[in-house]
Each structure stands twice: as structure tokens, then as C-alpha cells.
C-alpha atoms as one frame of an Amber mdcrd trajectory, in Angstrom:
protein
  80.820  75.384 111.009  79.182  71.975 111.694  81.324  69.010 111.655  79.850
  65.674 109.474  81.181  62.688 110.725  81.402  59.942 107.840  82.399  57.141
 111.013  84.041  55.759 113.565  87.208  53.365 113.366  90.332  52.099 115.137
  93.287  54.528 115.594  95.942  52.990 113.206  99.154  53.028 111.091  96.347
  53.132 108.150  95.191  56.320 108.933  98.456  57.629 108.413  97.935  57.900
 104.808  96.053  60.752 102.719  92.311  60.614 103.391  89.657  60.368 100.454
  88.202  62.969  99.614  85.034  63.610 100.360  81.822  65.551  98.603  81.220
  68.776  96.724  85.960  68.471  96.939  86.057  68.392 100.619  88.674  67.073
 102.388  88.595  64.210 105.009  89.788  64.719 108.732  90.447  62.405 111.367
  90.144  63.107 115.573  90.805  60.571 117.606  90.476  60.077 120.745  91.941
  57.261 122.625  91.829  54.195 120.705  88.935  55.294 118.604  89.085  57.526
 115.440  86.268  59.676 114.078  86.531  60.310 110.319  84.965  63.948 109.388
  84.607  66.820 107.323  83.424  70.802 107.482  80.058  71.375 106.682  78.306
  74.210 107.142  75.189  72.447 105.755  74.498  69.434 104.287  72.315  69.167
 101.701  68.849  67.790 102.789  68.626  66.706  98.859  71.654  65.440  97.412
  72.024  64.477  94.054  73.313  60.700  92.685  76.956  62.554  91.920  77.188
  64.033  95.368  76.087  60.884  97.591  78.801  58.434  95.523  81.282  60.761
  96.780  79.740  60.215 100.057  79.830  56.940  99.478  83.129  57.098  98.061
  84.865  58.274 101.195  83.332  55.351 103.473  84.573  52.966 101.278  87.449
  54.317 101.165  87.619  53.840 104.984  86.193  50.797 105.033  88.682  48.905
 103.505  91.882  50.388 106.357  90.126  48.644 108.648  87.043  47.870 111.071
  84.577  50.925 110.161  81.176  52.210 111.806  79.202  54.234 109.509  76.958
  56.997 111.174  73.655  58.319 109.788  73.635  60.615 106.329  74.016  64.497
 107.593  75.377  63.142 111.177  75.868  67.039 111.895  77.897  68.150 114.844
  78.955  71.636 116.372  82.899  71.228 117.383  85.513  69.199 117.162  84.543
  69.198 120.917  81.388  67.639 120.265  83.132  64.688 117.959  85.258  63.904
 120.994  82.699  64.163 123.412  80.752  61.601 121.209  83.636  58.755 121.160
  84.062  59.526 124.931  80.506  58.811 125.528  79.864  56.055 123.453  83.465
  54.318 123.081  82.757  51.101 124.891  79.935  50.915 122.276  81.876  51.907
 119.433  84.526  49.261 120.267  82.282  45.910 120.951  80.852  46.773 117.319
  83.872  47.742 115.875  85.714  44.071 117.251  82.284  42.314 115.891  82.126
  43.860 112.327  86.491  43.234 111.858  87.402  41.047 108.717  83.956  41.575
 107.550  82.188  42.881 104.561  78.128  43.338 104.149  76.515  40.944 101.972
  72.454  41.912 100.528  70.950  39.396  99.170  67.211  40.099  97.731  64.380
  37.713  97.354  61.933  38.743  94.434  58.967  35.361  94.807  56.534  34.640
  91.584  53.034  33.092  92.569  54.194  29.570  94.074  53.407  26.129  91.727
  50.072  25.141  93.005  51.606  21.809  95.421  48.880  20.038  98.178  50.199
  20.145 101.612  52.319  23.112 101.362  52.546  26.315 103.116  52.425  28.273
 100.500  49.696  27.337  98.797  46.871  29.889  98.661  43.286  29.132  99.762
  41.557  28.502  96.464  39.981  32.536  95.765  36.752  32.846  94.134  37.125
  34.087  90.529  35.207  37.622  89.011  32.879  34.814  86.998  32.150  33.025
  89.994  31.087  34.992  92.234  27.161  36.119  92.667  25.910  39.008  92.697
  25.857  42.070  92.130  28.927  44.838  91.463  29.988  44.911  95.311  30.262
  41.056  95.144  32.718  41.311  92.330  34.938  43.527  93.431  35.041  41.272
  96.911  36.110  38.488  94.814  38.616  40.513  93.139  40.427  41.460  96.171
  40.056  38.415  97.985  42.107  37.095  94.907  44.251  39.633  95.185  45.086
  39.910  98.411  45.605  35.808  98.416  48.133  35.693  95.430  50.180  38.478
  97.585  50.401  36.418 100.866  50.774  33.132  98.285  54.053  34.937  97.072
  55.306  36.322 100.590  55.140  32.595 102.327  57.077  31.852  98.991  59.795
  33.948  99.604  60.102  33.426 102.878  60.587  29.973 102.535  63.646  30.997
  99.661  64.890  33.143 102.438  64.616  30.419 105.062  66.590  27.914 102.035
  69.940  30.368 101.908  69.807  31.056 105.613  70.237  26.763 105.683  72.775
  26.671 102.666  74.579  29.769 104.600  75.242  28.512 107.831  78.835  28.729
 108.989  79.542  31.130 106.694  78.372  34.219 108.438  78.951  35.755 111.883
  75.491  37.263 111.487  72.307  38.272 109.684  69.442  40.582 109.710  65.988
  41.260 107.787  65.605  44.506 106.272  62.847  46.171 105.069  61.210  45.835
 101.622  62.610  48.084  99.197  59.240  48.315  96.235  57.227  44.637  96.518
  55.285  43.179  99.782  56.464  39.716  97.976  60.144  40.453  98.342  62.370
  39.445 101.632  65.702  41.687 101.918  68.388  40.227 104.027  71.323  41.135
 105.154  74.606  39.169 106.015  77.626  39.849 107.515  80.453  37.491 105.944
  84.451  36.990 106.881  86.857  37.832 104.057  87.959  34.497 103.802  84.380
  33.217 103.615  83.165  35.358 101.236  84.101  32.994  97.955  81.944  30.042
  99.844  79.575  32.312 100.027  78.936  33.355  96.624  79.833  30.029  95.120
  76.448  28.812  97.529  74.741  31.058  96.368  74.938  30.262  92.679  75.054
  26.724  93.022  71.306  27.048  95.107  70.669  29.910  92.515  70.252  27.295
  89.690  67.283  25.132  91.972  65.610  28.371  92.588  62.773  30.229  90.245
  62.011  33.252  92.078  63.897  36.552  91.277  67.469  36.831  92.828  69.399
  39.540  93.866  73.242  39.510  95.741  75.248  42.195  95.840  78.354  43.132
  98.108  80.873  43.376  99.609  79.574  46.811 101.511  80.620  48.464 104.452
  78.470  47.148 107.183  75.685  49.487 107.143  73.354  47.831 108.577  75.176
  45.944 111.412  75.920  49.008 113.028  73.265  49.522 115.897  70.592  52.689
 115.531  71.354  53.931 119.245  75.150  54.201 117.793  74.610  55.192 114.531
  71.511  57.983 115.267  73.695  61.086 116.832  71.856  64.058 114.850  69.341
  64.058 112.825  69.249  62.651 108.569  68.278  60.117 105.946  69.518  56.600
 107.037  73.597  56.557 105.537  73.095  52.499 104.216  69.519  53.312 102.173
  71.240  56.815 100.699  74.210  54.711 100.488  73.096  51.694  98.673  70.507
  53.399  96.499  72.924  55.787  94.510  75.847  52.494  94.515  73.965  50.469
  93.307  75.288  49.847  90.118  78.129  47.789  91.741  75.093  44.718  91.570
  74.141  43.934  87.853  71.144  46.613  88.574  68.354  43.607  87.612  67.389
  40.609  89.546  68.395  37.266  88.129  65.746  34.824  87.471
């Protein structure tokens, strides 16, 4: 029987309360080793193509454990062959886990997505694209017209990317002092999107949201702020990747996205 590890936290009195039930009704168990506690469930085989309801149940376990104290989510389908293997992991990576738990203590993750449209042509700014040849202006045959169209398309794409990056820099400046760490996430489905993840202390989260709303009024780009989440993007890959599987952050955020509005606000 394999054990699927949800993540690692500090040993504390919070773990004495009943642990949440996971996917397909499986109970969550706890294994302690020194100062660390690993939450896991007994799985024969993890579903490689989980349903939305399965991922929601998985996400709820991690969220409830995160509420009890600092918690490092592992990758989805992190399977270890035995409880002894979990103990070995905690002993081998104990210092690394303890350091990361200190870093995320008292914090939640917030995500900011910026989807930029084409910027207004302002002379002298780095967002101003080179003026492409239109199809009508292109001389020659079909090949020239095709190249002119491609030039226009790439010029607009580059302009949107630059515009999204400028907006991101504005938010980073406005959020100074309100977050402890920031990481850039891979774009989800657009080459004109910037996705940032912030680790925000709980006492700063009201001001963080307020700053977002104030700056949002002056920005024409489409914006989406989500959170609070467990610190999915602030667990080092070397610590989270102890077994093969899809990224827990991507799987969980995709399934649990209804916490946000689900739509960009312009």
C-alpha cells in the first residue's frame, strides 16, 4: 500500500484535532519525526487523470492543514512506498523543510494575473510598437502580404507583453513592504499575460487588497487577484518534488479557482 503525502508542517497541538477526510473518503494520517509532521493518506494508486471533484477534495485537505499552521504542500501524487519512507524523507530533508516552514509562517499566497490589451501609442515609451506594414501597404505578391500580416501580429504581441510587464512593475512598486516574497509564475494561456505570486503576512493582507483596488482604478488592463492560498509557489522544487506527479499548485488552483470571480476585471 502506497502513501500519498499531502505535505509537511511543524509538530504542534493543532494536529491533535481530527484530520480532514481526503479524496474518495480516505482518512488523513499523521507521521511525526522530530519537529516535523507529514500528513498522508493510504493509496494503492493515485488517479493520473483526476476529476474536478477529486481535485477539490485534495485541495480542501491541503487548505485545512494550512489553516492549522505553516504547511508545505507536496506535488500531487507524491507516492512513497511505506511509512518508513516518509520518516526517511523527514530525516533527510528536515533542515530544508524547517527553513521553508519558517519562511512561510504566518503567510498566505496571493496571485495576480495581468492580461494586457494593445497599449495606446505614446511617443517615447517602451510600449510603443514599431509601425508595421499593413496588408494594403505591402508590395508584391501573396508572400509579401503574408509577411506583412505576420509582422503586424508579432508587433502587437510584443506591445502587449511590454504593456503587461509595465503594469506588473507598477504593482510591485505599490506592494512594497506588504509582501515577504514574490515569484513569477508561468503564463497559463496567453503570451500577453503576466502572472505574479506574492507571499503576504496575514496582518498585511487588508492593506494588500486595498492597494490593489486603488491601483486597479487607474489601469485599463484586465486584472485578477486571487487568494489567500496555501504557499504552493513558495515551496522549493527540490523539496516538493519527492515523487513523480503533476504539480500540486497547478492542479489545485485550476480546480479551486471558483474562489476568485473566475473572470478578469477591467
